[in-house]
Short mmCIF file of C-alpha atoms in Angstrom, two decimals:
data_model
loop_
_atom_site.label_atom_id
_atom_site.label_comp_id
_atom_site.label_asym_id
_atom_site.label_seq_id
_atom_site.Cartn_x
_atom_site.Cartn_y
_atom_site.Cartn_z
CA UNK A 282 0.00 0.00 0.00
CA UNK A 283 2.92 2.04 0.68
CA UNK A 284 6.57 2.71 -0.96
CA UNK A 285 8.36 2.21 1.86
CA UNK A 286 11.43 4.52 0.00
CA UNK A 287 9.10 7.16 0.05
CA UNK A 288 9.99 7.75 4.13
CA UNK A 289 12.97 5.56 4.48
CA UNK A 290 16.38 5.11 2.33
CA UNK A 291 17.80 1.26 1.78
CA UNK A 292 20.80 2.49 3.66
CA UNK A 293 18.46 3.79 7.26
CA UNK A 294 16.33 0.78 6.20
CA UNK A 295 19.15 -1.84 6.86
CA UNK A 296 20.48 -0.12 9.66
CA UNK A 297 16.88 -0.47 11.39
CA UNK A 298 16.29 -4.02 10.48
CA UNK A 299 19.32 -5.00 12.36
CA UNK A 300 19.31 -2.47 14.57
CA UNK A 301 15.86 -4.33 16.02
CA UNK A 302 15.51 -7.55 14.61
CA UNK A 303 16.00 -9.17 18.76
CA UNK A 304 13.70 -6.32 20.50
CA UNK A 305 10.64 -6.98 21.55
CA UNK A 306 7.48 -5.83 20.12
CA UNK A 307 6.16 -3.00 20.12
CA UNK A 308 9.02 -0.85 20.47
CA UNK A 309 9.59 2.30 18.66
CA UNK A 310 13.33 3.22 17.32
CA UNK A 311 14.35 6.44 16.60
CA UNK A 312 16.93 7.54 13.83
CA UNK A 313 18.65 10.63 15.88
CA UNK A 314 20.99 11.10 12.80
CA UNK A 315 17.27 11.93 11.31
CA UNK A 316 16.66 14.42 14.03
CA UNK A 317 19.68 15.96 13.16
CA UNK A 318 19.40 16.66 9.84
CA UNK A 319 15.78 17.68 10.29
CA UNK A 320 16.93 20.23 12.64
CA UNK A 321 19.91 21.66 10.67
CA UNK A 322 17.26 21.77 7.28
CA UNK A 323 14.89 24.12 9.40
CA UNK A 324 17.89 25.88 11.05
CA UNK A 325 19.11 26.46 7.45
CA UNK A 326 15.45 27.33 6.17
CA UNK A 327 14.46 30.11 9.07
CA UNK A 328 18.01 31.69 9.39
CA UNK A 329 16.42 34.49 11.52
CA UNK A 330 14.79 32.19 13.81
CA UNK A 331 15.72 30.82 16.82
CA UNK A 332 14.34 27.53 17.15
CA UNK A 333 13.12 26.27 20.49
CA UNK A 334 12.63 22.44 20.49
CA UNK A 335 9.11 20.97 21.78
CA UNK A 336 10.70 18.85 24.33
CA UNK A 337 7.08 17.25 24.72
CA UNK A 338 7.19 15.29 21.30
CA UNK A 339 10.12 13.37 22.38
CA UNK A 340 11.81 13.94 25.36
CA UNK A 341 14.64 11.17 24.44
CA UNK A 342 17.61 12.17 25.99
CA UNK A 343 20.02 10.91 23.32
CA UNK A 344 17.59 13.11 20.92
CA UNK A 345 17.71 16.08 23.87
CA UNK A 346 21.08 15.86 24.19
CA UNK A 347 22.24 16.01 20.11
CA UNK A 348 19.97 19.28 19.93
CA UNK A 349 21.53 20.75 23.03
CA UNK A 350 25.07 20.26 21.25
CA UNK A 351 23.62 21.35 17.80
CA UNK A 352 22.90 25.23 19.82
CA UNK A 353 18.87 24.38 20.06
CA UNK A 354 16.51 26.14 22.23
CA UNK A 355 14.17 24.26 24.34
CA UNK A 356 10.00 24.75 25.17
CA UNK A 357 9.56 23.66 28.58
CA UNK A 358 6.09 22.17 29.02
CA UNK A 359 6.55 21.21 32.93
CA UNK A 360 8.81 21.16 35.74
CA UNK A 361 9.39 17.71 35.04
CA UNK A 362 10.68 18.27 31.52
CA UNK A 363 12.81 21.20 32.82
CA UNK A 364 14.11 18.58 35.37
CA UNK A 365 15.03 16.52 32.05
CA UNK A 366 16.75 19.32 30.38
CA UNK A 367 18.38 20.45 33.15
CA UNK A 368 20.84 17.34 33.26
CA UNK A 369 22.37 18.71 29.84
CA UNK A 370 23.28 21.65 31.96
CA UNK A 371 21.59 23.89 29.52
CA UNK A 372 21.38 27.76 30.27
CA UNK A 373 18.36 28.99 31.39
CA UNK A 374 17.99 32.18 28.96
CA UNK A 375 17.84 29.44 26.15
CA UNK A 376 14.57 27.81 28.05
CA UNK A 377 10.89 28.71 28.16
CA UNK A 378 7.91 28.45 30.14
CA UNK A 379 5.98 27.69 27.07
CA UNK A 380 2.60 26.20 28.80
CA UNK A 381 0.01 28.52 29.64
CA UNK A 382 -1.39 26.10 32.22
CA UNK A 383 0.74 26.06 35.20
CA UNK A 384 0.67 25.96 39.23
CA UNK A 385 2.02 29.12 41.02
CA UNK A 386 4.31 26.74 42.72
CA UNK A 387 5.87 25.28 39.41
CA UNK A 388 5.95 29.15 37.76
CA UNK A 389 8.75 29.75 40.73
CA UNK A 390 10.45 26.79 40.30
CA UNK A 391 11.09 27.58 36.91
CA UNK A 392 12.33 31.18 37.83
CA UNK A 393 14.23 29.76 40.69
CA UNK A 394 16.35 27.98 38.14
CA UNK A 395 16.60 30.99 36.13
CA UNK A 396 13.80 31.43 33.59
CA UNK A 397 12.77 34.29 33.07
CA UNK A 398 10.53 33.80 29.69
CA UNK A 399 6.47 32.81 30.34
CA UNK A 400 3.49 32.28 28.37
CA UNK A 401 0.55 33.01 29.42
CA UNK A 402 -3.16 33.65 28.00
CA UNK A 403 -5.44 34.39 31.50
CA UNK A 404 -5.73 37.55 34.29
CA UNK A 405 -4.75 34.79 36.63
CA UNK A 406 -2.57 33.01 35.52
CA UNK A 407 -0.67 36.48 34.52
CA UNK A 408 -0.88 37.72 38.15
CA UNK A 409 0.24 34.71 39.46
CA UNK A 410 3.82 35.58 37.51
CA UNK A 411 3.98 38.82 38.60
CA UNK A 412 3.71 37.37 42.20
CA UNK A 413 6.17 34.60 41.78
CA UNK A 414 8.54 35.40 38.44
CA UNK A 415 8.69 39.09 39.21
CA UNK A 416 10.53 41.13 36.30
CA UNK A 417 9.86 38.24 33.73
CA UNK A 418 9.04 38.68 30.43
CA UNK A 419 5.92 37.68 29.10
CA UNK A 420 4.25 36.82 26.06
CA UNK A 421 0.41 36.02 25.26
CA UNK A 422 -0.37 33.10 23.16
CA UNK A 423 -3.64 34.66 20.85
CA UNK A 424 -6.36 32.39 19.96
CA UNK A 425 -6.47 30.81 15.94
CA UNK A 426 -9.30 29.67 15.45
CA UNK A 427 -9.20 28.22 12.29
CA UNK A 428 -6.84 25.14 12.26
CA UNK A 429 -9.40 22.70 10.52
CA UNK A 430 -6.68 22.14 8.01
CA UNK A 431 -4.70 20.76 10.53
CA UNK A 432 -4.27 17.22 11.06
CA UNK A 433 -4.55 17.92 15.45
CA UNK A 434 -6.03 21.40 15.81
CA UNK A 435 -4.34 23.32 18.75
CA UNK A 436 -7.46 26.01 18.70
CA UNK A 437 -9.93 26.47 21.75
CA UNK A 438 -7.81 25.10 24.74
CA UNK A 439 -5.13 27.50 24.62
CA UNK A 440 -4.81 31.26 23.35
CA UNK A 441 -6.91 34.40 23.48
CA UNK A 442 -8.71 36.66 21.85
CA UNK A 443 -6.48 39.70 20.38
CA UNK A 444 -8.73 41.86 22.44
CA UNK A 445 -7.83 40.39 25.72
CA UNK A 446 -3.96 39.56 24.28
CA UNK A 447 -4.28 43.45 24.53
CA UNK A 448 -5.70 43.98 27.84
CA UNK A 449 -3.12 41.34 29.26
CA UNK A 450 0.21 42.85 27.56
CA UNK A 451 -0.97 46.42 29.25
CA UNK A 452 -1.36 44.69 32.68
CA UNK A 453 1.78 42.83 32.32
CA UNK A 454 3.54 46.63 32.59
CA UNK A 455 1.67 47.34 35.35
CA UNK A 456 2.78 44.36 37.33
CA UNK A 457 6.02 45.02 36.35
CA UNK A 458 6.71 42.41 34.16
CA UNK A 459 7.99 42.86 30.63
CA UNK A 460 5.47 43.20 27.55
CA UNK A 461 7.85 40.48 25.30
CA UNK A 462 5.75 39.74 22.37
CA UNK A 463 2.95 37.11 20.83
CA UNK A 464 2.39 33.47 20.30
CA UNK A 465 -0.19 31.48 18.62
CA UNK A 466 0.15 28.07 16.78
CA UNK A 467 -1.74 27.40 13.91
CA UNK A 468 -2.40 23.67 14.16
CA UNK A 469 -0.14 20.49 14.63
CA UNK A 470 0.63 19.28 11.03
CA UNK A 471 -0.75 22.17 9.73
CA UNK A 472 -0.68 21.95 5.59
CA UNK A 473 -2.67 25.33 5.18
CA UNK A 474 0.63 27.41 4.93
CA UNK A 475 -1.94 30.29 4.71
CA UNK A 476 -2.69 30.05 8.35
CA UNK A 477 0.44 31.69 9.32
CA UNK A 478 -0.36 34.92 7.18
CA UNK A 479 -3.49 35.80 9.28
CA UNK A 480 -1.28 34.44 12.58
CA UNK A 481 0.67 36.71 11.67
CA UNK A 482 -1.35 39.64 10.25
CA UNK A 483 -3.32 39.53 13.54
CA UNK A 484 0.28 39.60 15.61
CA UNK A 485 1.21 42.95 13.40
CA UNK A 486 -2.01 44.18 14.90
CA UNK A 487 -1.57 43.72 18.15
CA UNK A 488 2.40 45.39 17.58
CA UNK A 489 1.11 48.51 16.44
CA UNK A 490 -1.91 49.00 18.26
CA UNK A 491 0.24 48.69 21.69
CA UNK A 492 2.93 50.67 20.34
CA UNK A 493 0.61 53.89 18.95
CA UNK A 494 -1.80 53.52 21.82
CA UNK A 495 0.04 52.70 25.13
CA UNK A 496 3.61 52.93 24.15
CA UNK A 497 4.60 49.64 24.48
CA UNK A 498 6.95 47.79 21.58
CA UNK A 499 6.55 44.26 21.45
CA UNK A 500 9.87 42.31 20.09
CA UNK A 501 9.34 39.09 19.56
CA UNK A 502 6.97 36.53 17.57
CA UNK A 503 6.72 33.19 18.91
CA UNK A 504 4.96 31.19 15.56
CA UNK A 505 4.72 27.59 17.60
CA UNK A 506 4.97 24.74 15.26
CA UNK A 507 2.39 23.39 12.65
CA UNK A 508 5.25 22.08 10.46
CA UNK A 509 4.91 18.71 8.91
CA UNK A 510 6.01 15.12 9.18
CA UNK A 511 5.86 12.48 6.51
CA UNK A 512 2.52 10.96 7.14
CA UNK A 513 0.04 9.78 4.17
CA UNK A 514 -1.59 13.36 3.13
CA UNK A 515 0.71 14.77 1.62
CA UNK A 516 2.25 18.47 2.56
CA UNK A 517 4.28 21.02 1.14
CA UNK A 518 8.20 20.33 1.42
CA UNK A 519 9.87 22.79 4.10
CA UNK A 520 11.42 24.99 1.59
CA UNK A 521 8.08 26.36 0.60
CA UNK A 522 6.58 26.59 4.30
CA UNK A 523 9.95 29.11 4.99
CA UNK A 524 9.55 30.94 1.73
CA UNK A 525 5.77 31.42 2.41
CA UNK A 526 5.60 32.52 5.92
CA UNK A 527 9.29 34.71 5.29
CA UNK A 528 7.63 36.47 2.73
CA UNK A 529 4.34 37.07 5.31
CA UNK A 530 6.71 38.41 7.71
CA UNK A 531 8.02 40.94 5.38
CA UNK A 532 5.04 41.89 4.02
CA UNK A 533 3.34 42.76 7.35
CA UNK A 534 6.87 44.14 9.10
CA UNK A 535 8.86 45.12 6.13
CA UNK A 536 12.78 45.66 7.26
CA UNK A 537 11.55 46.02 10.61
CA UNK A 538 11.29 42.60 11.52
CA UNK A 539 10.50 41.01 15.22
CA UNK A 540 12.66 38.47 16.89
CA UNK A 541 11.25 35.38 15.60
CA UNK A 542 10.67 31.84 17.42
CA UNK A 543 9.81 28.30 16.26
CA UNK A 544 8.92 25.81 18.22
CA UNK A 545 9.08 23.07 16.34
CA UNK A 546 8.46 19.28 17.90
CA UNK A 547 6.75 16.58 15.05
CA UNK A 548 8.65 18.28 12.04
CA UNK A 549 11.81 17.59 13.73
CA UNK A 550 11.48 14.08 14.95
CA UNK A 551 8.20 12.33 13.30
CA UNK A 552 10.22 11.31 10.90
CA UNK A 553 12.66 10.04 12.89
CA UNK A 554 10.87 6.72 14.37
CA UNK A 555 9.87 3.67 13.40
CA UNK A 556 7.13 1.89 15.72
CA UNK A 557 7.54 -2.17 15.17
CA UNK A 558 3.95 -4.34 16.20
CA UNK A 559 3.10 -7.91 16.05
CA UNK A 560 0.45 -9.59 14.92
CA UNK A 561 -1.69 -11.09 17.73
CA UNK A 562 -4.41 -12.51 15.47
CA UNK A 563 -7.03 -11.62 12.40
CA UNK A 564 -10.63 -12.00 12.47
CA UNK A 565 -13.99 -11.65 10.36
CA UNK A 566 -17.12 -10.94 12.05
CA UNK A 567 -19.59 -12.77 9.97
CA UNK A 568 -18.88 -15.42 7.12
CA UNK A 569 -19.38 -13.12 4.75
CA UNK A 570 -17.75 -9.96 6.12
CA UNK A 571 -15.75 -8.10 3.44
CA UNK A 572 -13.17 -6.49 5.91
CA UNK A 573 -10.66 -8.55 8.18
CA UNK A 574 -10.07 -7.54 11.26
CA UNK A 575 -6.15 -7.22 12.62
CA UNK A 576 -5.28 -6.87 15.96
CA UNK A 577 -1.85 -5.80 16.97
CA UNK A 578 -0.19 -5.28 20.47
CA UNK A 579 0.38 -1.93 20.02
CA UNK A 580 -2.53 0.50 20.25
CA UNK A 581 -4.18 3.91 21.02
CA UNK A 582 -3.16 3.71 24.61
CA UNK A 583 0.49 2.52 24.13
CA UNK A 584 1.85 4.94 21.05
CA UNK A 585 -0.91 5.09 18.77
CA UNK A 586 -3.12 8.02 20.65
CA UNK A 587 -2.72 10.30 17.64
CA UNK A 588 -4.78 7.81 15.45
CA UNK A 589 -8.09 9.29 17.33
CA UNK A 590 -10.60 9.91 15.24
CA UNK A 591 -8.28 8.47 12.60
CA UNK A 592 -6.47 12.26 12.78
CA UNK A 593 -2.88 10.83 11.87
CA UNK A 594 -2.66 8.40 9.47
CA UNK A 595 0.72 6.86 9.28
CA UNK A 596 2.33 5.21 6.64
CA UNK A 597 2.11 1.54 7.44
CA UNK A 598 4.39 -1.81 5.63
CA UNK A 599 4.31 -5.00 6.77
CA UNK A 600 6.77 -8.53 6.82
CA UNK A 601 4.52 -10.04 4.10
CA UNK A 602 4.85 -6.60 1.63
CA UNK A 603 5.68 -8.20 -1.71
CA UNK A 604 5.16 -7.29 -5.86
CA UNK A 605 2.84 -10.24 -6.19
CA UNK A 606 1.18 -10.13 -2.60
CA UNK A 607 -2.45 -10.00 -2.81
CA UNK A 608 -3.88 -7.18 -0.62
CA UNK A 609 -7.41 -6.54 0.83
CA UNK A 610 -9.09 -3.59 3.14
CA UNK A 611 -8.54 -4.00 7.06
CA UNK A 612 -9.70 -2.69 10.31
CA UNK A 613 -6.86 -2.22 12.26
CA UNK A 614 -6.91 -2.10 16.31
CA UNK A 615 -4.94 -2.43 19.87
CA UNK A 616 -4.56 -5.58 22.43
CA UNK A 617 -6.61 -3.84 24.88
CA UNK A 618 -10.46 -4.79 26.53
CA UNK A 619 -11.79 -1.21 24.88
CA UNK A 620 -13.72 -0.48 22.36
CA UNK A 621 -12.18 2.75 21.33
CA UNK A 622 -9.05 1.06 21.23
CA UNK A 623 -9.30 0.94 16.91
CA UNK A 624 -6.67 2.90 14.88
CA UNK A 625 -8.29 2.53 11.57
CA UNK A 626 -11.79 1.59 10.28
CA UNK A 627 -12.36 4.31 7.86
CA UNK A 628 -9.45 4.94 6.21
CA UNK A 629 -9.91 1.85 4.41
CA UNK A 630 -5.85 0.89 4.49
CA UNK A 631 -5.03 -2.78 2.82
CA UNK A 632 -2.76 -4.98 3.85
CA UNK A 633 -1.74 -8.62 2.76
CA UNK A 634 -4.30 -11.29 2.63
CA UNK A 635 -1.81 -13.77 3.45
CA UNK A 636 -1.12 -11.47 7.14
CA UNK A 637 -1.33 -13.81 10.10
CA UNK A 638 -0.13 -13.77 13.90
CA UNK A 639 3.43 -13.42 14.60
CA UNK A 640 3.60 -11.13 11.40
CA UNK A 641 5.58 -7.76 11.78
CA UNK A 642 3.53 -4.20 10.92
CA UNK A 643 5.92 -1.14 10.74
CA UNK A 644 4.27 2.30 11.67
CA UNK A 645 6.62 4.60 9.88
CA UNK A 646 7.39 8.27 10.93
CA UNK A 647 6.42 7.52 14.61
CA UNK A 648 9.14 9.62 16.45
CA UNK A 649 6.32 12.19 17.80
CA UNK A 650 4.03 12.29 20.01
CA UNK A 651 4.15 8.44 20.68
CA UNK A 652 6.27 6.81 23.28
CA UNK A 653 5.11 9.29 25.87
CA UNK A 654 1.93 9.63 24.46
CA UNK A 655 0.80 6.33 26.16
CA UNK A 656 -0.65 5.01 29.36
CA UNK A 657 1.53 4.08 32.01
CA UNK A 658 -0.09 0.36 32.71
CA UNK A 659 -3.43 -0.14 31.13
CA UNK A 660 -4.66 -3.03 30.96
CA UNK A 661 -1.21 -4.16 32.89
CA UNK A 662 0.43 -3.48 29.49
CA UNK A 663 3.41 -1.70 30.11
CA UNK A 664 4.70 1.58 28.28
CA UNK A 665 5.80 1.10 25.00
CA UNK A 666 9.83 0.72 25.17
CA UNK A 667 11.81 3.21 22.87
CA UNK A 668 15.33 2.64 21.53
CA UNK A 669 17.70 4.83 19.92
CA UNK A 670 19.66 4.76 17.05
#
């Protein structure tokens, strides 16, 4: 169903069959020479950026480590992950407080180990920086709402409106924090490349309108990530996301351009990993039933969470993948006793007829968003083990 060339080369191909051919399934391995490159392609694309790594989409620490050597900046989702970073030794101006959900308690942790750069999209949250991140700077994640064209929308849970992004910049001042700039994020595996020229239009907004009206210059644009992985739909290549959103900026800031950020996380290591399942067994339902059933012991609750609604669709090959195998339409879906635990019913993928237990399914372009993705022990199952290569 799938040219397996078209994600990985015969030479990273190889090096991953042998690499795993005695682990136990599932596992996921990840290619951090595929990182790498990744990261020096959008380095090379955004040379004005600074590029502050999602440490939430795979907090590896061979992966963490490599970007921390390569110069990388790092979004710190929790205390825990700043925990993680923290045994890199990593300074704290290249870190930030990137969630806008956070306890009081955790905002002065992070400014007890020097971080002095917050999100934030609420009054209270806001005033509970001032009280224990005093002198910080801030910046206010806006609301985009449309991100249909994303494969996981990022829009109602996080952000505000421009309005209020307003309002909150204005009382950052008079807390005495410092009015930094904007964020928004336009939709995880966003291929709308048009979404970042109203993120951004609306971010020129806001610069001007605080600058002419309450004398307060913004410097910085945080753009989150949105860019792609190799899954099935297909996207624009990176080179034309940079072009695209470079020529936004310019257009909205001309020579006076803002400190820009990326955050990226999937575009940097989805297609890094390779998630290997077994076979447990196939099934019909009826005699007649046109559609097998395949049940693997991997699942939506140990890697596969991002199948949800079918929103990711990853490229899948199989043992059995031949020129002259015979292929048919499948269901596939997870060891566990739940009936949500199905990955794909809709999508109609097809897989060998000959498939049978004990048979190997590769998830390719699986290094995001998966091995920490994943309940800790349901079902007893425990979390999907991840290797690194």
């Amino acid at each position: 169903m799938f040219n397996r060339k078209d994600y990985v080369s015969d030479k990273d191909w190889q090096n991953f069959l042998e690499f795993s051919k005695d682990l136990e399934t599932p596992n996921i391995v990840i290619n951090v020479n595929t990182v790498k490159q990744n990261y020096i392609k959008l380095r090379d694309s955004f040379p004005y950026a600074r590029i502050y790594y999602a440490v939430k989409s795979n907090p590896g620490e061979p992966v963490l480590k490599m970007l921390v050597d390569m110069g990388s900046n790092f979004d710190i989702a929790s205390r825990y992950e700043l925990d993680l970073i923290n045994k890199f030794d990593v300074s704290p101006d290249r870190l930030s407080y990137g969630n806008t959900i956070k306890k009081a308690k955790d905002i002065k942790y992070f400014y007890d180990k020097g971080v002095r750069m917050f999100a934030t999209d609420s009054k209270d949250d806001l005033k509970n920086i001032a009280e224990q991140a005093p002198g910080s700077r801030i910046y206010v994640r806006i609301l985009i709402e449309s991100t249909t064209t994303a494969d996981w929308p990022l829009s109602r849970k996080f952000g505000c409106h421009p309005d209020m992004a307003y309002d909150l910049l204005v009382q950052a001042r008079e807390l005495g924090l410092t009015p930094y700039g904007i964020s928004f994020h336009v939709g995880s595996q966003q291929r709308d490349i048009g979404q970042w020229n109203d993120a951004i239009a609306k971010a020129k907004y806001l610069f001007t309108s605080l600058e002419e009206e309450e004398d307060i210059r913004l410097s910085m644009i945080n753009m989150g990530g949105g860019f792609p992985a190799s899954y099935v739909d297909p996207t624009n290549d990176l080179s034309t996301y940079a072009s695209e959103i470079t020529r936004y900026i310019q257009e909205d800031f001309g020579e006076d351009i803002p400190e820009i950020i990326l955050e990226p996380g999937r575009s940097l290591v989805g297609d890094s990993g390779i998630l290997t399942s077994e076979v447990i067994l196939t099934s019909r339902k009826n005699n007649t039933a046109l559609n097998r059933w395949v049940y693997i012991d991997a699942g939506k609750f140990n890697g596969l969470i991002e199948t949800l609604d079918e929103a990711i669709k990853y490229p899948l090959i199989t043992s059995k993948d031949g020129p002259n195998e015979k292929e048919g339409e499948v269901i596939i879906a997870g060891p566990t006793c739940d009936s949500m635990d199905i990955m794909y019913e809709n999508a109609k993928y097809k897989l060998p007829v000959s498939l049978k237990a004990g048979d190997k399914i590769y998830w390719l372009s699986t290094g995001a968003y998966t091995s920490t993705y994943a309940s800790v022990a349901f079902n007893g199952f425990p979390p999907i083990k991840t290797y690194f290569m």
